[in-house]
JSON list of N, CA and C in Angstrom, two decimals:
[
{"chain": "A", "resi": 1, "resn": "MET", "atom": "N", "xyz": [13.43, -66.20, 7.91]},
{"chain": "A", "resi": 1, "resn": "MET", "atom": "CA", "xyz": [12.19, -65.34, 7.76]},
{"chain": "A", "resi": 1, "resn": "MET", "atom": "C", "xyz": [11.78, -64.25, 8.53]},
{"chain": "A", "resi": 2, "resn": "ASN", "atom": "N", "xyz": [12.41, -64.64, 9.87]},
{"chain": "A", "resi": 2, "resn": "ASN", "atom": "CA", "xyz": [11.95, -63.42, 10.99]},
{"chain": "A", "resi": 2, "resn": "ASN", "atom": "C", "xyz": [12.62, -61.82, 10.35]},
{"chain": "A", "resi": 3, "resn": "LYS", "atom": "N", "xyz": [13.20, -61.88, 9.92]},
{"chain": "A", "resi": 3, "resn": "LYS", "atom": "CA", "xyz": [14.01, -60.79, 9.26]},
{"chain": "A", "resi": 3, "resn": "LYS", "atom": "C", "xyz": [12.67, -59.81, 7.79]},
{"chain": "A", "resi": 4, "resn": "LEU", "atom": "N", "xyz": [12.87, -60.44, 7.07]},
{"chain": "A", "resi": 4, "resn": "LEU", "atom": "CA", "xyz": [11.54, -60.42, 6.00]},
{"chain": "A", "resi": 4, "resn": "LEU", "atom": "C", "xyz": [10.03, -60.04, 7.25]},
{"chain": "A", "resi": 5, "resn": "ALA", "atom": "N", "xyz": [9.75, -60.28, 8.15]},
{"chain": "A", "resi": 5, "resn": "ALA", "atom": "CA", "xyz": [8.39, -60.43, 8.93]},
{"chain": "A", "resi": 5, "resn": "ALA", "atom": "C", "xyz": [9.03, -58.90, 9.43]},
{"chain": "A", "resi": 6, "resn": "GLN", "atom": "N", "xyz": [9.99, -58.76, 10.19]},
{"chain": "A", "resi": 6, "resn": "GLN", "atom": "CA", "xyz": [10.14, -56.94, 10.68]},
{"chain": "A", "resi": 6, "resn": "GLN", "atom": "C", "xyz": [10.02, -56.35, 10.08]},
{"chain": "A", "resi": 7, "resn": "GLN", "atom": "N", "xyz": [10.80, -56.21, 8.84]},
{"chain": "A", "resi": 7, "resn": "GLN", "atom": "CA", "xyz": [10.98, -55.65, 7.61]},
{"chain": "A", "resi": 7, "resn": "GLN", "atom": "C", "xyz": [9.46, -55.36, 6.95]},
{"chain": "A", "resi": 8, "resn": "THR", "atom": "N", "xyz": [8.30, -56.29, 7.03]},
{"chain": "A", "resi": 8, "resn": "THR", "atom": "CA", "xyz": [7.08, -56.09, 6.38]},
{"chain": "A", "resi": 8, "resn": "THR", "atom": "C", "xyz": [6.71, -55.42, 7.56]},
{"chain": "A", "resi": 9, "resn": "ASP", "atom": "N", "xyz": [6.66, -55.45, 8.60]},
{"chain": "A", "resi": 9, "resn": "ASP", "atom": "CA", "xyz": [6.20, -54.59, 9.65]},
{"chain": "A", "resi": 9, "resn": "ASP", "atom": "C", "xyz": [6.55, -53.17, 9.85]},
{"chain": "A", "resi": 10, "resn": "LYS", "atom": "N", "xyz": [7.54, -53.00, 9.25]},
{"chain": "A", "resi": 10, "resn": "LYS", "atom": "CA", "xyz": [8.48, -52.08, 9.48]},
{"chain": "A", "resi": 10, "resn": "LYS", "atom": "C", "xyz": [8.14, -50.92, 8.32]},
{"chain": "A", "resi": 11, "resn": "PHE", "atom": "N", "xyz": [7.85, -51.89, 6.85]},
{"chain": "A", "resi": 11, "resn": "PHE", "atom": "CA", "xyz": [7.24, -50.97, 6.06]},
{"chain": "A", "resi": 11, "resn": "PHE", "atom": "C", "xyz": [5.82, -50.81, 6.31]},
{"chain": "A", "resi": 12, "resn": "ARG", "atom": "N", "xyz": [4.99, -51.74, 6.55]},
{"chain": "A", "resi": 12, "resn": "ARG", "atom": "CA", "xyz": [3.78, -51.20, 7.15]},
{"chain": "A", "resi": 12, "resn": "ARG", "atom": "C", "xyz": [3.45, -49.99, 7.97]},
{"chain": "A", "resi": 13, "resn": "GLN", "atom": "N", "xyz": [4.46, -50.02, 8.70]},
{"chain": "A", "resi": 13, "resn": "GLN", "atom": "CA", "xyz": [4.17, -48.76, 10.12]},
{"chain": "A", "resi": 13, "resn": "GLN", "atom": "C", "xyz": [4.39, -47.68, 9.24]},
{"chain": "A", "resi": 14, "resn": "LEU", "atom": "N", "xyz": [5.58, -47.50, 8.19]},
{"chain": "A", "resi": 14, "resn": "LEU", "atom": "CA", "xyz": [6.27, -46.74, 7.64]},
{"chain": "A", "resi": 14, "resn": "LEU", "atom": "C", "xyz": [4.94, -46.02, 6.54]},
{"chain": "A", "resi": 15, "resn": "LEU", "atom": "N", "xyz": [4.45, -47.49, 6.06]},
{"chain": "A", "resi": 15, "resn": "LEU", "atom": "CA", "xyz": [3.07, -46.82, 4.94]},
{"chain": "A", "resi": 15, "resn": "LEU", "atom": "C", "xyz": [2.16, -46.23, 6.14]},
{"chain": "A", "resi": 16, "resn": "ASP", "atom": "N", "xyz": [1.85, -46.67, 6.83]},
{"chain": "A", "resi": 16, "resn": "ASP", "atom": "CA", "xyz": [0.50, -46.21, 7.71]},
{"chain": "A", "resi": 16, "resn": "ASP", "atom": "C", "xyz": [1.05, -44.67, 7.87]},
{"chain": "A", "resi": 17, "resn": "GLU", "atom": "N", "xyz": [2.61, -44.60, 8.37]},
{"chain": "A", "resi": 17, "resn": "GLU", "atom": "CA", "xyz": [2.56, -42.69, 8.95]},
{"chain": "A", "resi": 17, "resn": "GLU", "atom": "C", "xyz": [2.47, -41.89, 7.66]},
{"chain": "A", "resi": 18, "resn": "VAL", "atom": "N", "xyz": [2.97, -42.60, 6.97]},
{"chain": "A", "resi": 18, "resn": "VAL", "atom": "CA", "xyz": [2.63, -41.72, 5.27]},
{"chain": "A", "resi": 18, "resn": "VAL", "atom": "C", "xyz": [1.05, -41.48, 5.06]},
{"chain": "A", "resi": 19, "resn": "GLY", "atom": "N", "xyz": [0.49, -42.77, 5.11]},
{"chain": "A", "resi": 19, "resn": "GLY", "atom": "CA", "xyz": [-0.78, -42.63, 4.91]},
{"chain": "A", "resi": 19, "resn": "GLY", "atom": "C", "xyz": [-1.78, -41.45, 5.93]},
{"chain": "A", "resi": 20, "resn": "ALA", "atom": "N", "xyz": [-1.57, -41.63, 6.84]},
{"chain": "A", "resi": 20, "resn": "ALA", "atom": "CA", "xyz": [-1.90, -40.77, 8.41]},
{"chain": "A", "resi": 20, "resn": "ALA", "atom": "C", "xyz": [-1.45, -39.08, 7.79]},
{"chain": "A", "resi": 21, "resn": "GLU", "atom": "N", "xyz": [-0.10, -38.81, 7.57]},
{"chain": "A", "resi": 21, "resn": "GLU", "atom": "CA", "xyz": [0.52, -37.69, 6.49]},
{"chain": "A", "resi": 21, "resn": "GLU", "atom": "C", "xyz": [-0.32, -36.82, 5.71]},
{"chain": "A", "resi": 22, "resn": "VAL", "atom": "N", "xyz": [-0.84, -37.92, 4.88]},
{"chain": "A", "resi": 22, "resn": "VAL", "atom": "CA", "xyz": [-1.11, -37.61, 3.56]},
{"chain": "A", "resi": 22, "resn": "VAL", "atom": "C", "xyz": [-2.98, -37.43, 3.79]},
{"chain": "A", "resi": 23, "resn": "ASP", "atom": "N", "xyz": [-3.48, -37.81, 4.88]},
{"chain": "A", "resi": 23, "resn": "ASP", "atom": "CA", "xyz": [-4.89, -37.37, 5.12]},
{"chain": "A", "resi": 23, "resn": "ASP", "atom": "C", "xyz": [-4.96, -36.51, 5.91]},
{"chain": "A", "resi": 24, "resn": "SER", "atom": "N", "xyz": [-4.01, -35.82, 6.54]},
{"chain": "A", "resi": 24, "resn": "SER", "atom": "CA", "xyz": [-3.37, -35.00, 7.97]},
{"chain": "A", "resi": 24, "resn": "SER", "atom": "C", "xyz": [-3.41, -33.78, 5.99]},
{"chain": "A", "resi": 25, "resn": "LEU", "atom": "N", "xyz": [-2.36, -33.51, 5.70]},
{"chain": "A", "resi": 25, "resn": "LEU", "atom": "CA", "xyz": [-2.47, -32.70, 4.34]},
{"chain": "A", "resi": 25, "resn": "LEU", "atom": "C", "xyz": [-3.52, -32.55, 3.61]},
{"chain": "A", "resi": 26, "resn": "LYS", "atom": "N", "xyz": [-4.30, -33.29, 3.06]},
{"chain": "A", "resi": 26, "resn": "LYS", "atom": "CA", "xyz": [-5.78, -33.46, 2.47]},
{"chain": "A", "resi": 26, "resn": "LYS", "atom": "C", "xyz": [-6.66, -32.22, 3.34]},
{"chain": "A", "resi": 27, "resn": "LYS", "atom": "N", "xyz": [-6.73, -32.60, 4.42]},
{"chain": "A", "resi": 27, "resn": "LYS", "atom": "CA", "xyz": [-7.80, -32.03, 5.43]},
{"chain": "A", "resi": 27, "resn": "LYS", "atom": "C", "xyz": [-6.89, -30.12, 5.59]},
{"chain": "A", "resi": 28, "resn": "GLU", "atom": "N", "xyz": [-5.92, -30.70, 5.33]},
{"chain": "A", "resi": 28, "resn": "GLU", "atom": "CA", "xyz": [-4.90, -28.99, 5.26]},
{"chain": "A", "resi": 28, "resn": "GLU", "atom": "C", "xyz": [-5.40, -28.04, 4.15]},
{"chain": "A", "resi": 29, "resn": "ILE", "atom": "N", "xyz": [-5.61, -29.07, 2.90]},
{"chain": "A", "resi": 29, "resn": "ILE", "atom": "CA", "xyz": [-5.40, -27.99, 2.04]},
{"chain": "A", "resi": 29, "resn": "ILE", "atom": "C", "xyz": [-7.21, -27.78, 1.78]},
{"chain": "A", "resi": 30, "resn": "ARG", "atom": "N", "xyz": [-8.23, -28.84, 2.29]},
{"chain": "A", "resi": 30, "resn": "ARG", "atom": "CA", "xyz": [-9.26, -28.51, 2.14]},
{"chain": "A", "resi": 30, "resn": "ARG", "atom": "C", "xyz": [-9.66, -27.09, 3.68]},
{"chain": "A", "resi": 31, "resn": "GLU", "atom": "N", "xyz": [-9.28, -27.17, 4.16]},
{"chain": "A", "resi": 31, "resn": "GLU", "atom": "CA", "xyz": [-9.35, -25.89, 5.07]},
{"chain": "A", "resi": 31, "resn": "GLU", "atom": "C", "xyz": [-8.82, -24.62, 4.68]},
{"chain": "A", "resi": 32, "resn": "LEU", "atom": "N", "xyz": [-7.65, -24.14, 3.90]},
{"chain": "A", "resi": 32, "resn": "LEU", "atom": "CA", "xyz": [-6.88, -23.44, 3.68]},
{"chain": "A", "resi": 32, "resn": "LEU", "atom": "C", "xyz": [-7.80, -23.09, 2.18]},
{"chain": "A", "resi": 33, "resn": "LYS", "atom": "N", "xyz": [-8.41, -23.89, 1.51]},
{"chain": "A", "resi": 33, "resn": "LYS", "atom": "CA", "xyz": [-8.85, -23.51, 0.20]},
{"chain": "A", "resi": 33, "resn": "LYS", "atom": "C", "xyz": [-10.83, -23.26, 0.68]},
{"chain": "A", "resi": 34, "resn": "ARG", "atom": "N", "xyz": [-11.19, -23.37, 1.89]},
{"chain": "A", "resi": 34, "resn": "ARG", "atom": "CA", "xyz": [-11.87, -22.54, 2.42]},
{"chain": "A", "resi": 34, "resn": "ARG", "atom": "C", "xyz": [-12.02, -21.33, 2.73]},
{"chain": "A", "resi": 35, "resn": "GLU", "atom": "N", "xyz": [-11.14, -21.26, 3.50]},
{"chain": "A", "resi": 35, "resn": "GLU", "atom": "CA", "xyz": [-10.22, -19.85, 3.86]},
{"chain": "A", "resi": 35, "resn": "GLU", "atom": "C", "xyz": [-9.92, -19.12, 2.93]},
{"chain": "A", "resi": 36, "resn": "ASN", "atom": "N", "xyz": [-9.35, -19.17, 1.93]},
{"chain": "A", "resi": 36, "resn": "ASN", "atom": "CA", "xyz": [-8.92, -18.33, 0.79]},
{"chain": "A", "resi": 36, "resn": "ASN", "atom": "C", "xyz": [-10.54, -18.11, 0.17]},
{"chain": "A", "resi": 37, "resn": "SER", "atom": "N", "xyz": [-11.71, -19.13, 0.15]},
{"chain": "A", "resi": 37, "resn": "SER", "atom": "CA", "xyz": [-12.60, -18.92, -0.61]},
{"chain": "A", "resi": 37, "resn": "SER", "atom": "C", "xyz": [-13.51, -17.50, 0.06]},
{"chain": "A", "resi": 38, "resn": "ARG", "atom": "N", "xyz": [-13.29, -17.70, 1.10]},
{"chain": "A", "resi": 38, "resn": "ARG", "atom": "CA", "xyz": [-13.84, -16.92, 2.76]},
{"chain": "A", "resi": 38, "resn": "ARG", "atom": "C", "xyz": [-13.23, -15.22, 2.13]},
{"chain": "A", "resi": 39, "resn": "LEU", "atom": "N", "xyz": [-11.63, -15.54, 2.22]},
{"chain": "A", "resi": 39, "resn": "LEU", "atom": "CA", "xyz": [-10.67, -13.69, 1.87]},
{"chain": "A", "resi": 39, "resn": "LEU", "atom": "C", "xyz": [-11.36, -13.61, 0.39]},
{"chain": "A", "resi": 40, "resn": "LYS", "atom": "N", "xyz": [-11.52, -14.56, -0.74]},
{"chain": "A", "resi": 40, "resn": "LYS", "atom": "CA", "xyz": [-12.05, -14.11, -1.88]},
{"chain": "A", "resi": 40, "resn": "LYS", "atom": "C", "xyz": [-13.34, -13.13, -1.43]},
{"chain": "A", "resi": 41, "resn": "THR", "atom": "N", "xyz": [-14.35, -13.73, -1.02]},
{"chain": "A", "resi": 41, "resn": "THR", "atom": "CA", "xyz": [-15.51, -13.29, -1.00]},
{"chain": "A", "resi": 41, "resn": "THR", "atom": "C", "xyz": [-15.10, -11.71, -0.50]},
{"chain": "A", "resi": 42, "resn": "LYS", "atom": "N", "xyz": [-14.57, -11.78, 0.93]},
{"chain": "A", "resi": 42, "resn": "LYS", "atom": "CA", "xyz": [-14.32, -10.48, 1.68]},
{"chain": "A", "resi": 42, "resn": "LYS", "atom": "C", "xyz": [-13.74, -9.73, 0.97]},
{"chain": "A", "resi": 43, "resn": "LEU", "atom": "N", "xyz": [-12.72, -10.51, -0.16]},
{"chain": "A", "resi": 43, "resn": "LEU", "atom": "CA", "xyz": [-12.22, -9.19, -1.20]},
{"chain": "A", "resi": 43, "resn": "LEU", "atom": "C", "xyz": [-13.23, -8.79, -1.93]},
{"chain": "A", "resi": 44, "resn": "GLU", "atom": "N", "xyz": [-13.82, -9.17, -2.56]},
{"chain": "A", "resi": 44, "resn": "GLU", "atom": "CA", "xyz": [-15.03, -8.64, -3.54]},
{"chain": "A", "resi": 44, "resn": "GLU", "atom": "C", "xyz": [-15.75, -7.79, -2.65]},
{"chain": "A", "resi": 45, "resn": "GLU", "atom": "N", "xyz": [-16.38, -8.34, -1.75]},
{"chain": "A", "resi": 45, "resn": "GLU", "atom": "CA", "xyz": [-17.42, -7.32, -1.16]},
{"chain": "A", "resi": 45, "resn": "GLU", "atom": "C", "xyz": [-16.78, -5.85, -0.77]},
{"chain": "A", "resi": 46, "resn": "GLU", "atom": "N", "xyz": [-15.12, -6.08, 0.07]},
{"chain": "A", "resi": 46, "resn": "GLU", "atom": "CA", "xyz": [-14.78, -4.51, -0.01]},
{"chain": "A", "resi": 46, "resn": "GLU", "atom": "C", "xyz": [-14.11, -4.14, -1.40]},
{"chain": "A", "resi": 47, "resn": "HIS", "atom": "N", "xyz": [-14.17, -4.83, -2.48]},
{"chain": "A", "resi": 47, "resn": "HIS", "atom": "CA", "xyz": [-14.07, -4.00, -3.54]},
{"chain": "A", "resi": 47, "resn": "HIS", "atom": "C", "xyz": [-14.63, -3.08, -4.25]},
{"chain": "A", "resi": 48, "resn": "GLU", "atom": "N", "xyz": [-16.19, -3.62, -3.91]},
{"chain": "A", "resi": 48, "resn": "GLU", "atom": "CA", "xyz": [-17.76, -3.14, -4.23]},
{"chain": "A", "resi": 48, "resn": "GLU", "atom": "C", "xyz": [-17.83, -1.97, -3.14]},
{"chain": "A", "resi": 49, "resn": "LYS", "atom": "N", "xyz": [-17.20, -1.74, -2.62]},
{"chain": "A", "resi": 49, "resn": "LYS", "atom": "CA", "xyz": [-17.52, -0.69, -1.34]},
{"chain": "A", "resi": 49, "resn": "LYS", "atom": "C", "xyz": [-16.70, 0.53, -1.82]},
{"chain": "A", "resi": 50, "resn": "GLN", "atom": "N", "xyz": [-15.76, 0.35, -2.44]},
{"chain": "A", "resi": 50, "resn": "GLN", "atom": "CA", "xyz": [-14.56, 1.53, -2.88]},
{"chain": "A", "resi": 50, "resn": "GLN", "atom": "C", "xyz": [-14.92, 1.94, -3.85]},
{"chain": "A", "resi": 51, "resn": "THR", "atom": "N", "xyz": [-14.81, 3.41, -4.07]},
{"chain": "A", "resi": 51, "resn": "THR", "atom": "CA", "xyz": [-15.09, 4.14, -5.45]},
{"chain": "A", "resi": 51, "resn": "THR", "atom": "C", "xyz": [-13.55, 4.71, -5.73]},
{"chain": "A", "resi": 52, "resn": "ASP", "atom": "N", "xyz": [-13.70, 5.21, -6.84]},
{"chain": "A", "resi": 52, "resn": "ASP", "atom": "CA", "xyz": [-12.13, 6.15, -7.23]},
{"chain": "A", "resi": 52, "resn": "ASP", "atom": "C", "xyz": [-12.48, 7.53, -6.74]},
{"chain": "A", "resi": 53, "resn": "ILE", "atom": "N", "xyz": [-11.16, 7.97, -7.09]},
{"chain": "A", "resi": 53, "resn": "ILE", "atom": "CA", "xyz": [-11.30, 9.54, -6.19]},
{"chain": "A", "resi": 53, "resn": "ILE", "atom": "C", "xyz": [-12.17, 10.42, -6.78]},
{"chain": "A", "resi": 54, "resn": "PHE", "atom": "N", "xyz": [-12.60, 10.33, -8.77]},
{"chain": "A", "resi": 54, "resn": "PHE", "atom": "CA", "xyz": [-13.22, 10.79, -9.18]},
{"chain": "A", "resi": 54, "resn": "PHE", "atom": "C", "xyz": [-14.69, 11.16, -9.44]},
{"chain": "A", "resi": 55, "resn": "SER", "atom": "N", "xyz": [-15.55, 9.48, -8.95]},
{"chain": "A", "resi": 55, "resn": "SER", "atom": "CA", "xyz": [-16.56, 9.52, -8.18]},
{"chain": "A", "resi": 55, "resn": "SER", "atom": "C", "xyz": [-16.63, 9.59, -6.93]},
{"chain": "A", "resi": 56, "resn": "ALA", "atom": "N", "xyz": [-16.43, 10.35, -6.15]},
{"chain": "A", "resi": 56, "resn": "ALA", "atom": "CA", "xyz": [-16.52, 10.43, -5.11]},
{"chain": "A", "resi": 56, "resn": "ALA", "atom": "C", "xyz": [-16.66, 11.81, -5.05]},
{"chain": "A", "resi": 57, "resn": "ILE", "atom": "N", "xyz": [-15.93, 12.91, -5.55]},
{"chain": "A", "resi": 57, "resn": "ILE", "atom": "CA", "xyz": [-16.51, 14.32, -5.97]},
{"chain": "A", "resi": 57, "resn": "ILE", "atom": "C", "xyz": [-17.22, 14.96, -6.90]},
{"chain": "A", "resi": 58, "resn": "SER", "atom": "N", "xyz": [-17.89, 16.14, -6.75]},
{"chain": "A", "resi": 58, "resn": "SER", "atom": "CA", "xyz": [-18.57, 16.97, -7.55]},
{"chain": "A", "resi": 58, "resn": "SER", "atom": "C", "xyz": [-17.77, 17.02, -8.84]},
{"chain": "A", "resi": 59, "resn": "GLU", "atom": "N", "xyz": [-18.68, 17.20, -9.84]},
{"chain": "A", "resi": 59, "resn": "GLU", "atom": "CA", "xyz": [-17.91, 17.84, -11.42]},
{"chain": "A", "resi": 59, "resn": "GLU", "atom": "C", "xyz": [-17.40, 19.12, -10.84]},
{"chain": "A", "resi": 60, "resn": "SER", "atom": "N", "xyz": [-17.85, 19.93, -10.03]},
{"chain": "A", "resi": 60, "resn": "SER", "atom": "CA", "xyz": [-16.92, 21.37, -10.07]},
{"chain": "A", "resi": 60, "resn": "SER", "atom": "C", "xyz": [-15.40, 20.97, -9.24]},
{"chain": "A", "resi": 61, "resn": "GLU", "atom": "N", "xyz": [-15.53, 20.07, -8.24]},
{"chain": "A", "resi": 61, "resn": "GLU", "atom": "CA", "xyz": [-14.97, 19.77, -7.79]},
{"chain": "A", "resi": 61, "resn": "GLU", "atom": "C", "xyz": [-13.58, 19.17, -8.65]},
{"chain": "A", "resi": 62, "resn": "ARG", "atom": "N", "xyz": [-14.13, 17.93, -9.30]},
{"chain": "A", "resi": 62, "resn": "ARG", "atom": "CA", "xyz": [-13.41, 17.74, -9.99]},
{"chain": "A", "resi": 62, "resn": "ARG", "atom": "C", "xyz": [-12.76, 18.59, -11.39]},
{"chain": "A", "resi": 63, "resn": "LEU", "atom": "N", "xyz": [-13.04, 19.41, -11.86]},
{"chain": "A", "resi": 63, "resn": "LEU", "atom": "CA", "xyz": [-12.52, 20.26, -12.77]},
{"chain": "A", "resi": 63, "resn": "LEU", "atom": "C", "xyz": [-11.54, 21.47, -11.66]},
{"chain": "A", "resi": 64, "resn": "ALA", "atom": "N", "xyz": [-12.01, 21.91, -10.82]},
{"chain": "A", "resi": 64, "resn": "ALA", "atom": "CA", "xyz": [-10.72, 22.37, -9.94]},
{"chain": "A", "resi": 64, "resn": "ALA", "atom": "C", "xyz": [-9.80, 21.78, -9.63]},
{"chain": "A", "resi": 65, "resn": "PHE", "atom": "N", "xyz": [-9.42, 20.38, -9.26]},
{"chain": "A", "resi": 65, "resn": "PHE", "atom": "CA", "xyz": [-8.80, 19.67, -9.49]},
{"chain": "A", "resi": 65, "resn": "PHE", "atom": "C", "xyz": [-7.73, 19.50, -10.55]},
{"chain": "A", "resi": 66, "resn": "ARG", "atom": "N", "xyz": [-8.41, 19.17, -11.59]},
{"chain": "A", "resi": 66, "resn": "ARG", "atom": "CA", "xyz": [-7.96, 19.48, -12.84]},
{"chain": "A", "resi": 66, "resn": "ARG", "atom": "C", "xyz": [-7.22, 20.52, -13.07]},
{"chain": "A", "resi": 67, "resn": "GLN", "atom": "N", "xyz": [-7.79, 22.03, -12.93]},
{"chain": "A", "resi": 67, "resn": "GLN", "atom": "CA", "xyz": [-6.86, 23.30, -13.25]},
{"chain": "A", "resi": 67, "resn": "GLN", "atom": "C", "xyz": [-5.54, 23.03, -12.26]},
{"chain": "A", "resi": 68, "resn": "HIS", "atom": "N", "xyz": [-6.51, 22.81, -10.95]},
{"chain": "A", "resi": 68, "resn": "HIS", "atom": "CA", "xyz": [-4.88, 23.05, -10.12]},
{"chain": "A", "resi": 68, "resn": "HIS", "atom": "C", "xyz": [-3.81, 21.82, -10.39]},
{"chain": "A", "resi": 69, "resn": "VAL", "atom": "N", "xyz": [-4.11, 20.49, -10.64]},
{"chain": "A", "resi": 69, "resn": "VAL", "atom": "CA", "xyz": [-3.06, 19.79, -11.02]},
{"chain": "A", "resi": 69, "resn": "VAL", "atom": "C", "xyz": [-2.47, 20.49, -12.72]},
{"chain": "A", "resi": 70, "resn": "GLN", "atom": "N", "xyz": [-3.25, 20.94, -13.63]},
{"chain": "A", "resi": 70, "resn": "GLN", "atom": "CA", "xyz": [-2.34, 21.66, -14.83]},
{"chain": "A", "resi": 70, "resn": "GLN", "atom": "C", "xyz": [-1.86, 22.48, -14.26]},
{"chain": "A", "resi": 71, "resn": "GLY", "atom": "N", "xyz": [-2.17, 23.45, -13.74]},
{"chain": "A", "resi": 71, "resn": "GLY", "atom": "CA", "xyz": [-1.32, 24.82, -13.07]},
{"chain": "A", "resi": 71, "resn": "GLY", "atom": "C", "xyz": [0.11, 24.05, -12.42]},
{"chain": "A", "resi": 72, "resn": "LEU", "atom": "N", "xyz": [-0.12, 23.03, -11.99]},
{"chain": "A", "resi": 72, "resn": "LEU", "atom": "CA", "xyz": [1.51, 22.44, -10.99]},
{"chain": "A", "resi": 72, "resn": "LEU", "atom": "C", "xyz": [1.91, 21.80, -12.31]},
{"chain": "A", "resi": 73, "resn": "ILE", "atom": "N", "xyz": [2.05, 21.38, -13.78]},
{"chain": "A", "resi": 73, "resn": "ILE", "atom": "CA", "xyz": [2.15, 20.65, -14.47]},
{"chain": "A", "resi": 73, "resn": "ILE", "atom": "C", "xyz": [3.32, 22.34, -14.98]},
{"chain": "A", "resi": 74, "resn": "GLU", "atom": "N", "xyz": [2.39, 23.42, -15.33]},
{"chain": "A", "resi": 74, "resn": "GLU", "atom": "CA", "xyz": [3.20, 24.66, -16.30]},
{"chain": "A", "resi": 74, "resn": "GLU", "atom": "C", "xyz": [4.02, 24.81, -15.41]},
{"chain": "A", "resi": 75, "resn": "LYS", "atom": "N", "xyz": [4.02, 25.15, -13.85]},
{"chain": "A", "resi": 75, "resn": "LYS", "atom": "CA", "xyz": [4.95, 25.41, -12.47]},
{"chain": "A", "resi": 75, "resn": "LYS", "atom": "C", "xyz": [6.29, 24.66, -13.09]},
{"chain": "A", "resi": 76, "resn": "ILE", "atom": "N", "xyz": [5.47, 23.26, -13.01]},
{"chain": "A", "resi": 76, "resn": "ILE", "atom": "CA", "xyz": [7.10, 22.21, -13.25]},
{"chain": "A", "resi": 76, "resn": "ILE", "atom": "C", "xyz": [7.74, 22.31, -14.47]},
{"chain": "A", "resi": 77, "resn": "ASP", "atom": "N", "xyz": [7.11, 22.55, -15.69]},
{"chain": "A", "resi": 77, "resn": "ASP", "atom": "CA", "xyz": [7.74, 22.71, -17.17]},
{"chain": "A", "resi": 77, "resn": "ASP", "atom": "C", "xyz": [8.45, 23.72, -17.44]},
{"chain": "A", "resi": 78, "resn": "HIS", "atom": "N", "xyz": [7.86, 24.90, -16.91]},
{"chain": "A", "resi": 78, "resn": "HIS", "atom": "CA", "xyz": [8.37, 26.30, -16.54]},
{"chain": "A", "resi": 78, "resn": "HIS", "atom": "C", "xyz": [10.02, 26.27, -15.85]},
{"chain": "A", "resi": 79, "resn": "HIS", "atom": "N", "xyz": [9.85, 25.61, -14.69]},
{"chain": "A", "resi": 79, "resn": "HIS", "atom": "CA", "xyz": [11.28, 25.45, -13.77]},
{"chain": "A", "resi": 79, "resn": "HIS", "atom": "C", "xyz": [12.05, 24.73, -14.59]},
{"chain": "A", "resi": 80, "resn": "LEU", "atom": "N", "xyz": [11.17, 23.63, -15.40]},
{"chain": "A", "resi": 80, "resn": "LEU", "atom": "CA", "xyz": [12.39, 22.47, -15.79]},
{"chain": "A", "resi": 80, "resn": "LEU", "atom": "C", "xyz": [13.23, 22.93, -17.19]},
{"chain": "A", "resi": 81, "resn": "GLY", "atom": "N", "xyz": [12.36, 24.10, -18.21]},
{"chain": "A", "resi": 81, "resn": "GLY", "atom": "CA", "xyz": [12.25, 24.83, -18.66]},
{"chain": "A", "resi": 81, "resn": "GLY", "atom": "C", "xyz": [13.71, 25.45, -18.66]},
{"chain": "A", "resi": 82, "resn": "ALA", "atom": "N", "xyz": [13.48, 26.81, -17.37]},
{"chain": "A", "resi": 82, "resn": "ALA", "atom": "CA", "xyz": [14.49, 27.88, -16.61]},
{"chain": "A", "resi": 82, "resn": "ALA", "atom": "C", "xyz": [15.97, 27.08, -16.81]},
{"chain": "A", "resi": 83, "resn": "GLU", "atom": "N", "xyz": [15.51, 25.57, -15.86]},
{"chain": "A", "resi": 83, "resn": "GLU", "atom": "CA", "xyz": [16.87, 25.07, -15.49]},
{"chain": "A", "resi": 83, "resn": "GLU", "atom": "C", "xyz": [17.89, 24.67, -16.86]},
{"chain": "A", "resi": 84, "resn": "SER", "atom": "N", "xyz": [17.65, 24.69, -17.81]},
{"chain": "A", "resi": 84, "resn": "SER", "atom": "CA", "xyz": [18.07, 24.06, -19.27]},
{"chain": "A", "resi": 84, "resn": "SER", "atom": "C", "xyz": [18.87, 25.22, -20.13]}
]
């Protein structure tokens, strides 16, 4: 019977350790969820502050930029056409 009592005590000790570890992990999960929520909120705030490149420039600048890009594309097309 003594061996059974020792095994029972060891089992309870291990069960308590597992329970403590589970509680610790649950606490860590709660903290990580809070941190995740905080970071998501911060990301949304930063996203709202951002503007794309085209909304940050005026219409005339946008048109000039478009013409410049089209000119570069034409030069590339011409260069590629000259090589073949």
